[in-house]
Amino acid sequence: MSFEDEWAQLKADAAMHLDRVPDPGPGPPTPQGDLQVNQKDLAAVGDVAFRLNQSLGNDGLHAMTGLYGASYALKTDFALGAALDQVAERWTEQVRSLQGACAHISNHLDYTQKAHAGDEFYLFTQFSNINTLDDGFREGDA
């Protein structure tokens, strides 16, 4: 077997292993894999994202204030002043971008939790109605 053939076979084998969930062994199939998450986990992630968003708003921009001050003081006499101004602008953009990502995560998890609770309520009422119908059919049989 040539190197190219062996290399192609190894890549194909690796791709096959990466593209599937490991075989769970005997028992019923589990197409969902083994990842599990609960509402408490989601709430904790959402809470951390919310607190990080708040911290970035308060603490993430401290460096920006110093950079703008230094750039203003140095801008008239040194090229470094303009460079610091660019660094401050880029820093601000990155902090705002990170804040937006944290807010998106927090808001999405809040929405997901509320939507899931609504789905649970809907399913509960639908199953409750089925029990009522079953009881009605049983009364007619008697």
mmCIF file of N, CA and C in Angstrom:
data_model
loop_
_atom_site.group_PDB
_atom_site.id
_atom_site.type_symbol
_atom_site.label_atom_id
_atom_site.label_comp_id
_atom_site.label_asym_id
_atom_site.label_seq_id
_atom_site.Cartn_x
_atom_site.Cartn_y
_atom_site.Cartn_z
ATOM 1 N N MET A 1 0.858 -1.178 0.000
ATOM 2 C CA MET A 1 0.000 0.000 0.000
ATOM 3 C C MET A 1 0.900 1.235 0.000
ATOM 4 N N SER A 2 0.588 2.190 -0.866
ATOM 5 C CA SER A 2 1.407 3.397 -0.957
ATOM 6 C C SER A 2 1.064 4.342 0.195
ATOM 7 N N PHE A 3 1.927 5.317 0.389
ATOM 8 C CA PHE A 3 1.695 6.308 1.441
ATOM 9 C C PHE A 3 0.390 7.053 1.202
ATOM 10 N N GLU A 4 0.147 7.448 -0.045
ATOM 11 C CA GLU A 4 -1.068 8.193 -0.359
ATOM 12 C C GLU A 4 -2.326 7.368 -0.066
ATOM 13 N N ASP A 5 -2.285 6.079 -0.394
ATOM 14 C CA ASP A 5 -3.429 5.207 -0.126
ATOM 15 C C ASP A 5 -3.649 5.050 1.381
ATOM 16 N N GLU A 6 -2.552 4.831 2.106
ATOM 17 C CA GLU A 6 -2.659 4.658 3.548
ATOM 18 C C GLU A 6 -3.163 5.950 4.203
ATOM 19 N N TRP A 7 -2.638 7.107 3.749
ATOM 20 C CA TRP A 7 -3.049 8.394 4.289
ATOM 21 C C TRP A 7 -4.538 8.641 4.016
ATOM 22 N N ALA A 8 -5.000 8.340 2.828
ATOM 23 C CA ALA A 8 -6.407 8.509 2.477
ATOM 24 C C ALA A 8 -7.285 7.618 3.356
ATOM 25 N N GLN A 9 -6.840 6.391 3.608
ATOM 26 C CA GLN A 9 -7.608 5.476 4.457
ATOM 27 C C GLN A 9 -7.675 5.994 5.891
ATOM 28 N N LEU A 10 -6.558 6.492 6.418
ATOM 29 C CA LEU A 10 -6.548 7.031 7.783
ATOM 30 C C LEU A 10 -7.465 8.244 7.908
ATOM 31 N N LYS A 11 -7.445 9.121 6.919
ATOM 32 C CA LYS A 11 -8.325 10.298 6.945
ATOM 33 C C LYS A 11 -9.788 9.882 6.876
ATOM 34 N N ALA A 12 -10.095 8.904 6.054
ATOM 35 C CA ALA A 12 -11.478 8.426 5.943
ATOM 36 C C ALA A 12 -11.939 7.812 7.255
ATOM 37 N N ASP A 13 -11.070 7.031 7.901
ATOM 38 C CA ASP A 13 -11.414 6.430 9.190
ATOM 39 C C ASP A 13 -11.648 7.508 10.252
ATOM 40 N N ALA A 14 -10.781 8.513 10.270
ATOM 41 C CA ALA A 14 -10.927 9.586 11.257
ATOM 42 C C ALA A 14 -12.210 10.361 11.013
ATOM 43 N N ALA A 15 -12.529 10.652 9.765
ATOM 44 C CA ALA A 15 -13.755 11.384 9.444
ATOM 45 C C ALA A 15 -14.982 10.594 9.868
ATOM 46 N N MET A 16 -14.936 9.280 9.683
ATOM 47 C CA MET A 16 -16.066 8.445 10.061
ATOM 48 C C MET A 16 -16.263 8.481 11.576
ATOM 49 N N HIS A 17 -15.177 8.491 12.348
ATOM 50 C CA HIS A 17 -15.286 8.538 13.805
ATOM 51 C C HIS A 17 -15.792 9.892 14.276
ATOM 52 N N LEU A 18 -15.416 10.958 13.585
ATOM 53 C CA LEU A 18 -15.838 12.286 13.999
ATOM 54 C C LEU A 18 -17.280 12.576 13.629
ATOM 55 N N ASP A 19 -17.807 11.913 12.613
ATOM 56 C CA ASP A 19 -19.132 12.227 12.101
ATOM 57 C C ASP A 19 -20.259 11.444 12.748
ATOM 58 N N ARG A 20 -19.998 10.680 13.788
ATOM 59 C CA ARG A 20 -21.092 9.913 14.375
ATOM 60 C C ARG A 20 -20.971 9.878 15.887
ATOM 61 N N VAL A 21 -22.097 9.615 16.525
ATOM 62 C CA VAL A 21 -22.140 9.435 17.966
ATOM 63 C C VAL A 21 -21.642 8.032 18.261
ATOM 64 N N PRO A 22 -20.835 7.853 19.296
ATOM 65 C CA PRO A 22 -20.356 6.505 19.607
ATOM 66 C C PRO A 22 -21.504 5.527 19.844
ATOM 67 N N ASP A 23 -21.287 4.285 19.475
ATOM 68 C CA ASP A 23 -22.284 3.232 19.638
ATOM 69 C C ASP A 23 -22.560 3.039 21.132
ATOM 70 N N PRO A 24 -23.829 3.148 21.578
ATOM 71 C CA PRO A 24 -24.120 3.038 23.001
ATOM 72 C C PRO A 24 -24.058 1.610 23.531
ATOM 73 N N GLY A 25 -23.953 0.640 22.650
ATOM 74 C CA GLY A 25 -23.893 -0.745 23.116
ATOM 75 C C GLY A 25 -25.273 -1.360 23.146
ATOM 76 N N PRO A 26 -25.472 -2.402 23.967
ATOM 77 C CA PRO A 26 -26.770 -3.091 23.992
ATOM 78 C C PRO A 26 -27.858 -2.197 24.597
ATOM 79 N N GLY A 27 -29.069 -2.496 24.229
ATOM 80 C CA GLY A 27 -30.197 -1.735 24.752
ATOM 81 C C GLY A 27 -30.826 -0.899 23.652
ATOM 82 N N PRO A 28 -31.840 -0.136 24.021
ATOM 83 C CA PRO A 28 -32.538 0.676 23.015
ATOM 84 C C PRO A 28 -31.614 1.769 22.469
ATOM 85 N N PRO A 29 -31.772 2.126 21.207
ATOM 86 C CA PRO A 29 -30.920 3.162 20.625
ATOM 87 C C PRO A 29 -31.209 4.528 21.247
ATOM 88 N N THR A 30 -30.192 5.357 21.338
ATOM 89 C CA THR A 30 -30.328 6.717 21.860
ATOM 90 C C THR A 30 -29.821 7.677 20.805
ATOM 91 N N PRO A 31 -30.684 8.110 19.885
ATOM 92 C CA PRO A 31 -30.244 8.969 18.792
ATOM 93 C C PRO A 31 -29.814 10.356 19.255
ATOM 94 N N GLN A 32 -30.157 10.745 20.461
ATOM 95 C CA GLN A 32 -29.808 12.072 20.949
ATOM 96 C C GLN A 32 -28.400 12.135 21.529
ATOM 97 N N GLY A 33 -27.690 11.044 21.651
ATOM 98 C CA GLY A 33 -26.375 11.064 22.290
ATOM 99 C C GLY A 33 -26.522 11.064 23.794
ATOM 100 N N ASP A 34 -25.469 11.499 24.479
ATOM 101 C CA ASP A 34 -25.503 11.433 25.935
ATOM 102 C C ASP A 34 -25.427 12.803 26.605
ATOM 103 N N LEU A 35 -25.585 13.877 25.850
ATOM 104 C CA LEU A 35 -25.559 15.216 26.421
ATOM 105 C C LEU A 35 -26.869 15.493 27.131
ATOM 106 N N GLN A 36 -26.763 15.944 28.376
ATOM 107 C CA GLN A 36 -27.955 16.268 29.139
ATOM 108 C C GLN A 36 -27.799 17.659 29.736
ATOM 109 N N VAL A 37 -28.882 18.382 29.792
ATOM 110 C CA VAL A 37 -28.888 19.704 30.416
ATOM 111 C C VAL A 37 -30.237 19.878 31.093
ATOM 112 N N ASN A 38 -30.236 20.623 32.179
ATOM 113 C CA ASN A 38 -31.509 20.871 32.854
ATOM 114 C C ASN A 38 -31.698 22.376 33.025
ATOM 115 N N GLN A 39 -32.869 22.766 33.492
ATOM 116 C CA GLN A 39 -33.190 24.189 33.622
ATOM 117 C C GLN A 39 -32.250 24.902 34.584
ATOM 118 N N LYS A 40 -31.814 24.196 35.616
ATOM 119 C CA LYS A 40 -30.901 24.809 36.589
ATOM 120 C C LYS A 40 -29.577 25.163 35.917
ATOM 121 N N ASP A 41 -29.070 24.274 35.057
ATOM 122 C CA ASP A 41 -27.832 24.546 34.327
ATOM 123 C C ASP A 41 -27.994 25.741 33.398
ATOM 124 N N LEU A 42 -29.103 25.768 32.664
ATOM 125 C CA LEU A 42 -29.349 26.877 31.739
ATOM 126 C C LEU A 42 -29.482 28.197 32.489
ATOM 127 N N ALA A 43 -30.168 28.163 33.614
ATOM 128 C CA ALA A 43 -30.332 29.385 34.409
ATOM 129 C C ALA A 43 -28.986 29.878 34.923
ATOM 130 N N ALA A 44 -28.106 28.966 35.327
ATOM 131 C CA ALA A 44 -26.789 29.360 35.822
ATOM 132 C C ALA A 44 -25.953 30.003 34.713
ATOM 133 N N VAL A 45 -25.998 29.440 33.520
ATOM 134 C CA VAL A 45 -25.258 30.019 32.394
ATOM 135 C C VAL A 45 -25.818 31.398 32.051
ATOM 136 N N GLY A 46 -27.122 31.515 32.014
ATOM 137 C CA GLY A 46 -27.746 32.803 31.726
ATOM 138 C C GLY A 46 -27.402 33.848 32.774
ATOM 139 N N ASP A 47 -27.356 33.446 34.037
ATOM 140 C CA ASP A 47 -27.010 34.368 35.125
ATOM 141 C C ASP A 47 -25.564 34.848 35.000
ATOM 142 N N VAL A 48 -24.661 33.928 34.694
ATOM 143 C CA VAL A 48 -23.258 34.317 34.521
ATOM 144 C C VAL A 48 -23.107 35.262 33.339
ATOM 145 N N ALA A 49 -23.802 34.986 32.245
ATOM 146 C CA ALA A 49 -23.734 35.867 31.073
ATOM 147 C C ALA A 49 -24.278 37.252 31.417
ATOM 148 N N PHE A 50 -25.355 37.313 32.184
ATOM 149 C CA PHE A 50 -25.916 38.607 32.590
ATOM 150 C C PHE A 50 -24.935 39.384 33.462
ATOM 151 N N ARG A 51 -24.342 38.698 34.453
ATOM 152 C CA ARG A 51 -23.383 39.377 35.343
ATOM 153 C C ARG A 51 -22.132 39.821 34.589
ATOM 154 N N LEU A 52 -21.671 39.007 33.631
ATOM 155 C CA LEU A 52 -20.510 39.387 32.830
ATOM 156 C C LEU A 52 -20.834 40.612 31.981
ATOM 157 N N ASN A 53 -22.026 40.663 31.431
ATOM 158 C CA ASN A 53 -22.459 41.829 30.661
ATOM 159 C C ASN A 53 -22.418 43.082 31.539
ATOM 160 N N GLN A 54 -22.941 42.973 32.755
ATOM 161 C CA GLN A 54 -22.929 44.114 33.674
ATOM 162 C C GLN A 54 -21.506 44.528 34.038
ATOM 163 N N SER A 55 -20.645 43.549 34.319
ATOM 164 C CA SER A 55 -19.253 43.843 34.678
ATOM 165 C C SER A 55 -18.504 44.514 33.537
ATOM 166 N N LEU A 56 -18.754 44.037 32.324
ATOM 167 C CA LEU A 56 -18.086 44.653 31.181
ATOM 168 C C LEU A 56 -18.511 46.102 31.009
ATOM 169 N N GLY A 57 -19.774 46.374 31.268
ATOM 170 C CA GLY A 57 -20.239 47.754 31.170
ATOM 171 C C GLY A 57 -19.569 48.651 32.177
ATOM 172 N N ASN A 58 -19.322 48.128 33.380
ATOM 173 C CA ASN A 58 -18.699 48.933 34.434
ATOM 174 C C ASN A 58 -17.175 48.913 34.363
ATOM 175 N N ASP A 59 -16.608 47.730 34.245
ATOM 176 C CA ASP A 59 -15.158 47.582 34.373
ATOM 177 C C ASP A 59 -14.419 47.547 33.040
ATOM 178 N N GLY A 60 -15.087 47.086 32.000
ATOM 179 C CA GLY A 60 -14.400 46.909 30.723
ATOM 180 C C GLY A 60 -13.989 48.195 30.052
ATOM 181 N N LEU A 61 -14.604 49.291 30.458
ATOM 182 C CA LEU A 61 -14.294 50.554 29.802
ATOM 183 C C LEU A 61 -13.340 51.440 30.599
ATOM 184 N N HIS A 62 -12.844 50.953 31.742
ATOM 185 C CA HIS A 62 -11.860 51.734 32.505
ATOM 186 C C HIS A 62 -10.602 51.985 31.683
ATOM 187 N N ALA A 63 -10.137 50.967 30.991
ATOM 188 C CA ALA A 63 -8.925 51.118 30.175
ATOM 189 C C ALA A 63 -9.155 52.140 29.069
ATOM 190 N N MET A 64 -10.353 52.193 28.529
ATOM 191 C CA MET A 64 -10.658 53.128 27.460
ATOM 192 C C MET A 64 -10.471 54.570 27.915
ATOM 193 N N THR A 65 -10.891 54.890 29.123
ATOM 194 C CA THR A 65 -10.767 56.250 29.635
ATOM 195 C C THR A 65 -9.299 56.669 29.692
ATOM 196 N N GLY A 66 -8.458 55.795 30.212
ATOM 197 C CA GLY A 66 -7.027 56.098 30.283
ATOM 198 C C GLY A 66 -6.388 56.211 28.911
ATOM 199 N N LEU A 67 -6.807 55.344 27.992
ATOM 200 C CA LEU A 67 -6.240 55.389 26.645
ATOM 201 C C LEU A 67 -6.616 56.674 25.922
ATOM 202 N N TYR A 68 -7.877 57.078 26.038
ATOM 203 C CA TYR A 68 -8.287 58.321 25.389
ATOM 204 C C TYR A 68 -7.560 59.525 25.994
ATOM 205 N N GLY A 69 -7.381 59.507 27.308
ATOM 206 C CA GLY A 69 -6.649 60.605 27.959
ATOM 207 C C GLY A 69 -5.213 60.675 27.488
ATOM 208 N N ALA A 70 -4.567 59.515 27.424
ATOM 209 C CA ALA A 70 -3.174 59.482 26.966
ATOM 210 C C ALA A 70 -3.071 59.864 25.495
ATOM 211 N N SER A 71 -3.997 59.394 24.685
ATOM 212 C CA SER A 71 -3.933 59.718 23.260
ATOM 213 C C SER A 71 -4.133 61.217 23.037
ATOM 214 N N TYR A 72 -5.021 61.829 23.803
ATOM 215 C CA TYR A 72 -5.257 63.267 23.675
ATOM 216 C C TYR A 72 -4.009 64.061 24.071
ATOM 217 N N ALA A 73 -3.379 63.621 25.158
ATOM 218 C CA ALA A 73 -2.187 64.330 25.638
ATOM 219 C C ALA A 73 -1.011 64.174 24.678
ATOM 220 N N LEU A 74 -0.900 63.046 23.996
ATOM 221 C CA LEU A 74 0.261 62.779 23.134
ATOM 222 C C LEU A 74 0.013 63.110 21.667
ATOM 223 N N LYS A 75 -1.230 63.340 21.287
ATOM 224 C CA LYS A 75 -1.585 63.469 19.877
ATOM 225 C C LYS A 75 -0.887 64.650 19.197
ATOM 226 N N THR A 76 -0.717 65.746 19.877
ATOM 227 C CA THR A 76 -0.144 66.933 19.230
ATOM 228 C C THR A 76 1.351 66.797 18.978
ATOM 229 N N ASP A 77 2.076 66.062 19.819
ATOM 230 C CA ASP A 77 3.531 65.999 19.690
ATOM 231 C C ASP A 77 4.065 64.659 19.196
ATOM 232 N N PHE A 78 3.307 63.597 19.300
ATOM 233 C CA PHE A 78 3.823 62.269 18.975
ATOM 234 C C PHE A 78 2.816 61.484 18.126
ATOM 235 N N ALA A 79 3.326 60.643 17.232
ATOM 236 C CA ALA A 79 2.474 59.765 16.436
ATOM 237 C C ALA A 79 1.814 58.711 17.325
ATOM 238 N N LEU A 80 2.413 58.470 18.477
ATOM 239 C CA LEU A 80 1.862 57.493 19.412
ATOM 240 C C LEU A 80 0.456 57.886 19.867
ATOM 241 N N GLY A 81 0.185 59.176 19.936
ATOM 242 C CA GLY A 81 -1.137 59.636 20.363
ATOM 243 C C GLY A 81 -2.236 59.133 19.445
ATOM 244 N N ALA A 82 -2.026 59.228 18.117
ATOM 245 C CA ALA A 82 -3.018 58.744 17.156
ATOM 246 C C ALA A 82 -3.162 57.228 17.249
ATOM 247 N N ALA A 83 -2.047 56.541 17.466
ATOM 248 C CA ALA A 83 -2.096 55.081 17.597
ATOM 249 C C ALA A 83 -2.885 54.674 18.839
ATOM 250 N N LEU A 84 -2.665 55.391 19.949
ATOM 251 C CA LEU A 84 -3.420 55.090 21.167
ATOM 252 C C LEU A 84 -4.908 55.368 20.973
ATOM 253 N N ASP A 85 -5.219 56.374 20.198
ATOM 254 C CA ASP A 85 -6.612 56.675 19.888
ATOM 255 C C ASP A 85 -7.261 55.499 19.144
ATOM 256 N N GLN A 86 -6.529 54.930 18.195
ATOM 257 C CA GLN A 86 -7.048 53.764 17.465
ATOM 258 C C GLN A 86 -7.215 52.559 18.388
ATOM 259 N N VAL A 87 -6.248 52.376 19.289
ATOM 260 C CA VAL A 87 -6.345 51.267 20.241
ATOM 261 C C VAL A 87 -7.578 51.448 21.130
ATOM 262 N N ALA A 88 -7.823 52.687 21.578
ATOM 263 C CA ALA A 88 -8.979 52.945 22.438
ATOM 264 C C ALA A 88 -10.285 52.680 21.688
ATOM 265 N N GLU A 89 -10.339 53.089 20.428
ATOM 266 C CA GLU A 89 -11.550 52.843 19.639
ATOM 267 C C GLU A 89 -11.773 51.343 19.439
ATOM 268 N N ARG A 90 -10.702 50.637 19.135
ATOM 269 C CA ARG A 90 -10.822 49.186 18.929
ATOM 270 C C ARG A 90 -11.218 48.494 20.234
ATOM 271 N N TRP A 91 -10.628 48.925 21.348
ATOM 272 C CA TRP A 91 -10.969 48.361 22.657
ATOM 273 C C TRP A 91 -12.467 48.551 22.929
ATOM 274 N N THR A 92 -12.976 49.746 22.673
ATOM 275 C CA THR A 92 -14.381 50.030 22.904
ATOM 276 C C THR A 92 -15.266 49.139 22.037
ATOM 277 N N GLU A 93 -14.897 48.984 20.775
ATOM 278 C CA GLU A 93 -15.666 48.114 19.880
ATOM 279 C C GLU A 93 -15.699 46.686 20.395
ATOM 280 N N GLN A 94 -14.558 46.197 20.856
ATOM 281 C CA GLN A 94 -14.492 44.817 21.332
ATOM 282 C C GLN A 94 -15.295 44.621 22.618
ATOM 283 N N VAL A 95 -15.211 45.588 23.531
ATOM 284 C CA VAL A 95 -15.984 45.484 24.772
ATOM 285 C C VAL A 95 -17.476 45.497 24.454
ATOM 286 N N ARG A 96 -17.897 46.394 23.570
ATOM 287 C CA ARG A 96 -19.317 46.465 23.195
ATOM 288 C C ARG A 96 -19.763 45.177 22.498
ATOM 289 N N SER A 97 -18.907 44.627 21.665
ATOM 290 C CA SER A 97 -19.230 43.371 20.979
ATOM 291 C C SER A 97 -19.389 42.236 21.985
ATOM 292 N N LEU A 98 -18.492 42.163 22.941
ATOM 293 C CA LEU A 98 -18.572 41.127 23.970
ATOM 294 C C LEU A 98 -19.808 41.326 24.844
ATOM 295 N N GLN A 99 -20.130 42.569 25.154
ATOM 296 C CA GLN A 99 -21.352 42.845 25.916
ATOM 297 C C GLN A 99 -22.582 42.373 25.146
ATOM 298 N N GLY A 100 -22.596 42.649 23.850
ATOM 299 C CA GLY A 100 -23.727 42.216 23.032
ATOM 300 C C GLY A 100 -23.871 40.711 23.009
ATOM 301 N N ALA A 101 -22.739 40.004 22.924
ATOM 302 C CA ALA A 101 -22.787 38.541 22.919
ATOM 303 C C ALA A 101 -23.313 38.013 24.256
ATOM 304 N N CYS A 102 -22.845 38.600 25.357
ATOM 305 C CA CYS A 102 -23.317 38.171 26.678
ATOM 306 C C CYS A 102 -24.814 38.446 26.838
ATOM 307 N N ALA A 103 -25.256 39.610 26.378
ATOM 308 C CA ALA A 103 -26.680 39.943 26.462
ATOM 309 C C ALA A 103 -27.497 38.980 25.615
ATOM 310 N N HIS A 104 -26.993 38.638 24.440
ATOM 311 C CA HIS A 104 -27.700 37.702 23.568
ATOM 312 C C HIS A 104 -27.849 36.342 24.251
ATOM 313 N N ILE A 105 -26.780 35.850 24.851
ATOM 314 C CA ILE A 105 -26.824 34.556 25.544
ATOM 315 C C ILE A 105 -27.827 34.614 26.687
ATOM 316 N N SER A 106 -27.721 35.645 27.507
ATOM 317 C CA SER A 106 -28.612 35.770 28.659
ATOM 318 C C SER A 106 -30.068 35.865 28.220
ATOM 319 N N ASN A 107 -30.348 36.721 27.244
ATOM 320 C CA ASN A 107 -31.725 36.888 26.777
ATOM 321 C C ASN A 107 -32.263 35.614 26.137
ATOM 322 N N HIS A 108 -31.427 34.942 25.365
ATOM 323 C CA HIS A 108 -31.882 33.720 24.706
ATOM 324 C C HIS A 108 -32.208 32.636 25.727
ATOM 325 N N LEU A 109 -31.377 32.502 26.743
ATOM 326 C CA LEU A 109 -31.652 31.477 27.750
ATOM 327 C C LEU A 109 -32.890 31.828 28.565
ATOM 328 N N ASP A 110 -33.094 33.116 28.842
ATOM 329 C CA ASP A 110 -34.335 33.512 29.521
ATOM 330 C C ASP A 110 -35.542 33.168 28.660
ATOM 331 N N TYR A 111 -35.462 33.494 27.369
ATOM 332 C CA TYR A 111 -36.561 33.191 26.451
ATOM 333 C C TYR A 111 -36.808 31.681 26.383
ATOM 334 N N THR A 112 -35.718 30.922 26.271
ATOM 335 C CA THR A 112 -35.836 29.462 26.175
ATOM 336 C C THR A 112 -36.518 28.893 27.410
ATOM 337 N N GLN A 113 -36.131 29.394 28.571
ATOM 338 C CA GLN A 113 -36.725 28.902 29.813
ATOM 339 C C GLN A 113 -38.219 29.219 29.861
ATOM 340 N N LYS A 114 -38.597 30.436 29.466
ATOM 341 C CA LYS A 114 -40.015 30.811 29.477
ATOM 342 C C LYS A 114 -40.804 30.028 28.427
ATOM 343 N N ALA A 115 -40.217 29.865 27.248
ATOM 344 C CA ALA A 115 -40.899 29.114 26.188
ATOM 345 C C ALA A 115 -41.088 27.664 26.603
ATOM 346 N N HIS A 116 -40.069 27.083 27.233
ATOM 347 C CA HIS A 116 -40.168 25.699 27.682
ATOM 348 C C HIS A 116 -41.258 25.567 28.747
ATOM 349 N N ALA A 117 -41.323 26.529 29.651
ATOM 350 C CA ALA A 117 -42.373 26.479 30.678
ATOM 351 C C ALA A 117 -43.750 26.566 30.028
ATOM 352 N N GLY A 118 -43.873 27.414 29.010
ATOM 353 C CA GLY A 118 -45.144 27.508 28.292
ATOM 354 C C GLY A 118 -45.491 26.217 27.582
ATOM 355 N N ASP A 119 -44.492 25.580 26.973
ATOM 356 C CA ASP A 119 -44.717 24.292 26.310
ATOM 357 C C ASP A 119 -45.145 23.234 27.318
ATOM 358 N N GLU A 120 -44.502 23.230 28.469
ATOM 359 C CA GLU A 120 -44.857 22.260 29.503
ATOM 360 C C GLU A 120 -46.306 22.457 29.949
ATOM 361 N N PHE A 121 -46.708 23.712 30.141
ATOM 362 C CA PHE A 121 -48.083 23.992 30.548
ATOM 363 C C PHE A 121 -49.061 23.530 29.477
ATOM 364 N N TYR A 122 -48.749 23.832 28.220
ATOM 365 C CA TYR A 122 -49.615 23.420 27.113
ATOM 366 C C TYR A 122 -49.758 21.900 27.076
ATOM 367 N N LEU A 123 -48.628 21.195 27.181
ATOM 368 C CA LEU A 123 -48.686 19.734 27.154
ATOM 369 C C LEU A 123 -49.480 19.190 28.339
ATOM 370 N N PHE A 124 -49.290 19.787 29.505
ATOM 371 C CA PHE A 124 -50.029 19.350 30.691
ATOM 372 C C PHE A 124 -51.525 19.496 30.467
ATOM 373 N N THR A 125 -51.936 20.648 29.908
ATOM 374 C CA THR A 125 -53.376 20.844 29.693
ATOM 375 C C THR A 125 -53.907 19.891 28.634
ATOM 376 N N GLN A 126 -53.097 19.596 27.610
ATOM 377 C CA GLN A 126 -53.563 18.667 26.577
ATOM 378 C C GLN A 126 -53.717 17.258 27.148
ATOM 379 N N PHE A 127 -52.756 16.829 27.950
ATOM 380 C CA PHE A 127 -52.858 15.499 28.540
ATOM 381 C C PHE A 127 -53.981 15.442 29.562
ATOM 382 N N SER A 128 -54.233 16.531 30.266
ATOM 383 C CA SER A 128 -55.345 16.569 31.217
ATOM 384 C C SER A 128 -56.658 16.416 30.477
ATOM 385 N N ASN A 129 -56.761 17.042 29.305
ATOM 386 C CA ASN A 129 -57.986 16.918 28.508
ATOM 387 C C ASN A 129 -58.187 15.486 28.031
ATOM 388 N N ILE A 130 -57.131 14.796 27.708
ATOM 389 C CA ILE A 130 -57.229 13.404 27.261
ATOM 390 C C ILE A 130 -57.776 12.540 28.390
ATOM 391 N N ASN A 131 -57.318 12.773 29.611
ATOM 392 C CA ASN A 131 -57.846 12.011 30.756
ATOM 393 C C ASN A 131 -59.334 12.281 30.944
ATOM 394 N N THR A 132 -59.762 13.526 30.749
ATOM 395 C CA THR A 132 -61.178 13.873 30.867
ATOM 396 C C THR A 132 -61.991 13.148 29.806
ATOM 397 N N LEU A 133 -61.460 13.108 28.577
ATOM 398 C CA LEU A 133 -62.161 12.386 27.512
ATOM 399 C C LEU A 133 -62.249 10.896 27.823
ATOM 400 N N ASP A 134 -61.140 10.335 28.315
ATOM 401 C CA ASP A 134 -61.157 8.917 28.675
ATOM 402 C C ASP A 134 -62.209 8.637 29.740
ATOM 403 N N ASP A 135 -62.313 9.514 30.730
ATOM 404 C CA ASP A 135 -63.309 9.326 31.774
ATOM 405 C C ASP A 135 -64.725 9.374 31.199
ATOM 406 N N GLY A 136 -64.929 10.265 30.239
ATOM 407 C CA GLY A 136 -66.241 10.367 29.585
ATOM 408 C C GLY A 136 -66.591 9.117 28.829
ATOM 409 N N PHE A 137 -65.611 8.514 28.141
ATOM 410 C CA PHE A 137 -65.883 7.281 27.416
ATOM 411 C C PHE A 137 -66.170 6.130 28.379
ATOM 412 N N ARG A 138 -65.493 6.121 29.510
ATOM 413 C CA ARG A 138 -65.732 5.068 30.490
ATOM 414 C C ARG A 138 -67.125 5.183 31.085
ATOM 415 N N GLU A 139 -67.602 6.407 31.298
ATOM 416 C CA GLU A 139 -68.957 6.603 31.854
ATOM 417 C C GLU A 139 -70.007 6.099 30.871
ATOM 418 N N GLY A 140 -69.775 6.259 29.581
ATOM 419 C CA GLY A 140 -70.724 5.803 28.569
ATOM 420 C C GLY A 140 -70.790 4.287 28.475
ATOM 421 N N ASP A 141 -69.686 3.618 28.837
ATOM 422 C CA ASP A 141 -69.649 2.157 28.775
ATOM 423 C C ASP A 141 -70.456 1.520 29.909
ATOM 424 N N ALA A 142 -70.635 2.240 30.966
ATOM 425 C CA ALA A 142 -71.256 1.645 32.163
ATOM 426 C C ALA A 142 -72.728 1.464 32.040
#
